[in-house]
Amino acid sequence: MKADIITIFPDFFRGPLEYGITRRAQEMGLASIQVQDLREFTHDRHRTVDDRPFGGGEGMVLKPEPLFECLEAMGLAPREDRVAGRVKESVVLLSAQGQRFTQKVAAELALLDRIVLVCGRYEGVDERVADFLADRELSIGDYVLSGGEIAAAVIVEAVMRLLPGAVGNEASTQQESFTIDAKVKDSVGADSTCGSNGLLDYPHYTRPADFRGMAVPEVLLNGDHQEIRRWRREQALKKTLRNRPDLLEGAALSDEDAKILARIKAERG
Ligand code: SAM
């Protein structure tokens, strides 16, 4: 996969993308990341990328010309082919007004050959970029950042760890929070701890078994795999109900899950 990031702060990415799995994916040749300085596509002495908004109002807006020129120089397929899915390329505008970036979207992007991430700044980006240049707008959450750079780093990290081979143990990316993986669901069933099936992950513990009087749950030490599986599923259900009850609606729940959930709710009163 190739990821291009367009930004007015290319140095921002010197740290975030050079560690862990993102670095590993690049070293293994699974991914390459190019950071493009938007100011290289300006033609004036001051390398101007922003201007005042028509109609008045606060702040400055990123101009369309450098962004269009930058994208045109990248040799991408025409927008209509990208949007129709005829090519495995996507141009993403980072925006607080975009659709929510989720694990599902990360999995969709991980299937592409190329993603281009456009980082906004100031009051945002001239709307013609969203309307005629980008294929989709993505937001990493309901809050406003000062620029798209952190959002781009979040998306690159979430997508690259899903590339086959990027994470040492691939099964681990299939059993994580939010993941509904068709392969896992079909092969092991909705009641398996091999897939979170849309819930939050179950709790993890490691040595020591007793740390300052805080003991690891006994069930994890007894080697009974069926019991461990049931316990983990119950904990995942409990945590999801407590922290993210909205996820229960889209989760793949088995009959056993439904019974456990009913019991948890009854116990909570
Ligand atoms: N005026 C915009 C609004 O109210 O929605 C906010 C602009 S923000 C200060 C500047 C840039 O930061 C945006 O163009 C976008 O690229 C980025 N940004 C801010 N919040 C974001 C979010 N939640 N997700 C993705 N990008 C974001």
mmCIF file with all atom_site columns, C-alpha atoms and ligand atoms in Angstrom, residues 94-97 118-125 138-141 143-148 151, ligand 1:
data_model
loop_
_atom_site.group_PDB
_atom_site.id
_atom_site.type_symbol
_atom_site.label_atom_id
_atom_site.label_alt_id
_atom_site.label_comp_id
_atom_site.label_asym_id
_atom_site.label_entity_id
_atom_site.label_seq_id
_atom_site.pdbx_PDB_ins_code
_atom_site.Cartn_x
_atom_site.Cartn_y
_atom_site.Cartn_z
_atom_site.occupancy
_atom_site.B_iso_or_equiv
_atom_site.pdbx_formal_charge
_atom_site.auth_seq_id
_atom_site.auth_comp_id
_atom_site.auth_asym_id
_atom_site.auth_atom_id
_atom_site.pdbx_PDB_model_num
ATOM   1  C CA  . LEU A 1 94  ? -9.474  15.065 6.926  1.00 0.00 ? 94  LEU A CA  1
ATOM   2  C CA  . SER A 1 95  ? -12.301 17.097 8.370  1.00 0.00 ? 95  SER A CA  1
ATOM   3  C CA  . ALA A 1 96  ? -14.212 17.418 11.627 1.00 0.00 ? 96  ALA A CA  1
ATOM   4  C CA  . GLN A 1 97  ? -17.308 17.415 9.405  1.00 0.00 ? 97  GLN A CA  1
ATOM   5  C CA  . VAL A 1 118 ? -5.237  15.739 2.741  1.00 0.00 ? 118 VAL A CA  1
ATOM   6  C CA  . CYS A 1 119 ? -4.587  17.651 5.970  1.00 0.00 ? 119 CYS A CA  1
ATOM   7  C CA  . GLY A 1 120 ? -6.553  20.842 6.465  1.00 0.00 ? 120 GLY A CA  1
ATOM   8  C CA  . ARG A 1 121 ? -5.462  23.800 8.622  1.00 0.00 ? 121 ARG A CA  1
ATOM   9  C CA  . TYR A 1 122 ? -6.795  27.165 9.769  1.00 0.00 ? 122 TYR A CA  1
ATOM   10 C CA  . GLU A 1 123 ? -10.611 27.388 9.458  1.00 0.00 ? 123 GLU A CA  1
ATOM   11 C CA  . GLY A 1 124 ? -10.503 24.522 7.016  1.00 0.00 ? 124 GLY A CA  1
ATOM   12 C CA  . VAL A 1 125 ? -10.205 23.903 3.292  1.00 0.00 ? 125 VAL A CA  1
ATOM   13 C CA  . LEU A 1 138 ? -13.196 11.494 7.330  1.00 0.00 ? 138 LEU A CA  1
ATOM   14 C CA  . SER A 1 139 ? -13.271 12.683 10.930 1.00 0.00 ? 139 SER A CA  1
ATOM   15 C CA  . ILE A 1 140 ? -11.430 10.889 13.722 1.00 0.00 ? 140 ILE A CA  1
ATOM   16 C CA  . GLY A 1 141 ? -13.947 12.046 16.335 1.00 0.00 ? 141 GLY A CA  1
ATOM   17 C CA  . TYR A 1 143 ? -13.900 17.339 18.425 1.00 0.00 ? 143 TYR A CA  1
ATOM   18 C CA  . VAL A 1 144 ? -11.955 19.980 16.551 1.00 0.00 ? 144 VAL A CA  1
ATOM   19 C CA  . LEU A 1 145 ? -8.208  19.723 16.052 1.00 0.00 ? 145 LEU A CA  1
ATOM   20 C CA  . SER A 1 146 ? -6.070  22.564 14.732 1.00 0.00 ? 146 SER A CA  1
ATOM   21 C CA  . GLY A 1 147 ? -5.039  20.548 11.703 1.00 0.00 ? 147 GLY A CA  1
ATOM   22 C CA  . GLY A 1 148 ? -5.457  17.231 9.926  1.00 0.00 ? 148 GLY A CA  1
ATOM   23 C CA  . ALA A 1 151 ? -5.845  12.642 12.182 1.00 0.00 ? 151 ALA A CA  1
HETATM 24 N N1  . SAM B 2 .   ? -13.920 25.098 10.843 1.00 0.00 ? 1   SAM B N1  1
HETATM 25 C C1  . SAM B 2 .   ? -13.830 23.667 10.965 1.00 0.00 ? 1   SAM B C1  1
HETATM 26 C C2  . SAM B 2 .   ? -15.078 23.124 11.635 1.00 0.00 ? 1   SAM B C2  1
HETATM 27 O O1  . SAM B 2 .   ? -15.643 23.817 12.484 1.00 0.00 ? 1   SAM B O1  1
HETATM 28 O O2  . SAM B 2 .   ? -15.456 21.985 11.349 1.00 0.00 ? 1   SAM B O2  1
HETATM 29 C C3  . SAM B 2 .   ? -12.607 23.254 11.770 1.00 0.00 ? 1   SAM B C3  1
HETATM 30 C C4  . SAM B 2 .   ? -11.327 23.440 11.057 1.00 0.00 ? 1   SAM B C4  1
HETATM 31 S S1  . SAM B 2 .   ? -9.965  22.767 11.947 1.00 0.00 ? 1   SAM B S1  1
HETATM 32 C C5  . SAM B 2 .   ? -9.525  24.098 13.020 1.00 0.00 ? 1   SAM B C5  1
HETATM 33 C C6  . SAM B 2 .   ? -8.661  22.713 10.803 1.00 0.00 ? 1   SAM B C6  1
HETATM 34 C C7  . SAM B 2 .   ? -8.425  21.363 10.149 1.00 0.00 ? 1   SAM B C7  1
HETATM 35 O O3  . SAM B 2 .   ? -8.144  20.393 11.145 1.00 0.00 ? 1   SAM B O3  1
HETATM 36 C C8  . SAM B 2 .   ? -9.559  20.786 9.358  1.00 0.00 ? 1   SAM B C8  1
HETATM 37 O O4  . SAM B 2 .   ? -9.612  21.323 8.052  1.00 0.00 ? 1   SAM B O4  1
HETATM 38 C C9  . SAM B 2 .   ? -9.237  19.308 9.347  1.00 0.00 ? 1   SAM B C9  1
HETATM 39 O O5  . SAM B 2 .   ? -8.333  18.980 8.322  1.00 0.00 ? 1   SAM B O5  1
HETATM 40 C C10 . SAM B 2 .   ? -8.557  19.122 10.693 1.00 0.00 ? 1   SAM B C10 1
HETATM 41 N N2  . SAM B 2 .   ? -9.439  18.526 11.706 1.00 0.00 ? 1   SAM B N2  1
HETATM 42 C C11 . SAM B 2 .   ? -9.960  19.138 12.774 1.00 0.00 ? 1   SAM B C11 1
HETATM 43 N N3  . SAM B 2 .   ? -10.693 18.313 13.515 1.00 0.00 ? 1   SAM B N3  1
HETATM 44 C C12 . SAM B 2 .   ? -10.650 17.111 12.901 1.00 0.00 ? 1   SAM B C12 1
HETATM 45 C C13 . SAM B 2 .   ? -11.225 15.846 13.173 1.00 0.00 ? 1   SAM B C13 1
HETATM 46 N N4  . SAM B 2 .   ? -11.993 15.643 14.232 1.00 0.00 ? 1   SAM B N4  1
HETATM 47 N N5  . SAM B 2 .   ? -10.946 14.819 12.323 1.00 0.00 ? 1   SAM B N5  1
HETATM 48 C C14 . SAM B 2 .   ? -10.177 15.018 11.239 1.00 0.00 ? 1   SAM B C14 1
HETATM 49 N N6  . SAM B 2 .   ? -9.601  16.202 10.925 1.00 0.00 ? 1   SAM B N6  1
HETATM 50 C C15 . SAM B 2 .   ? -9.830  17.239 11.730 1.00 0.00 ? 1   SAM B C15 1
#
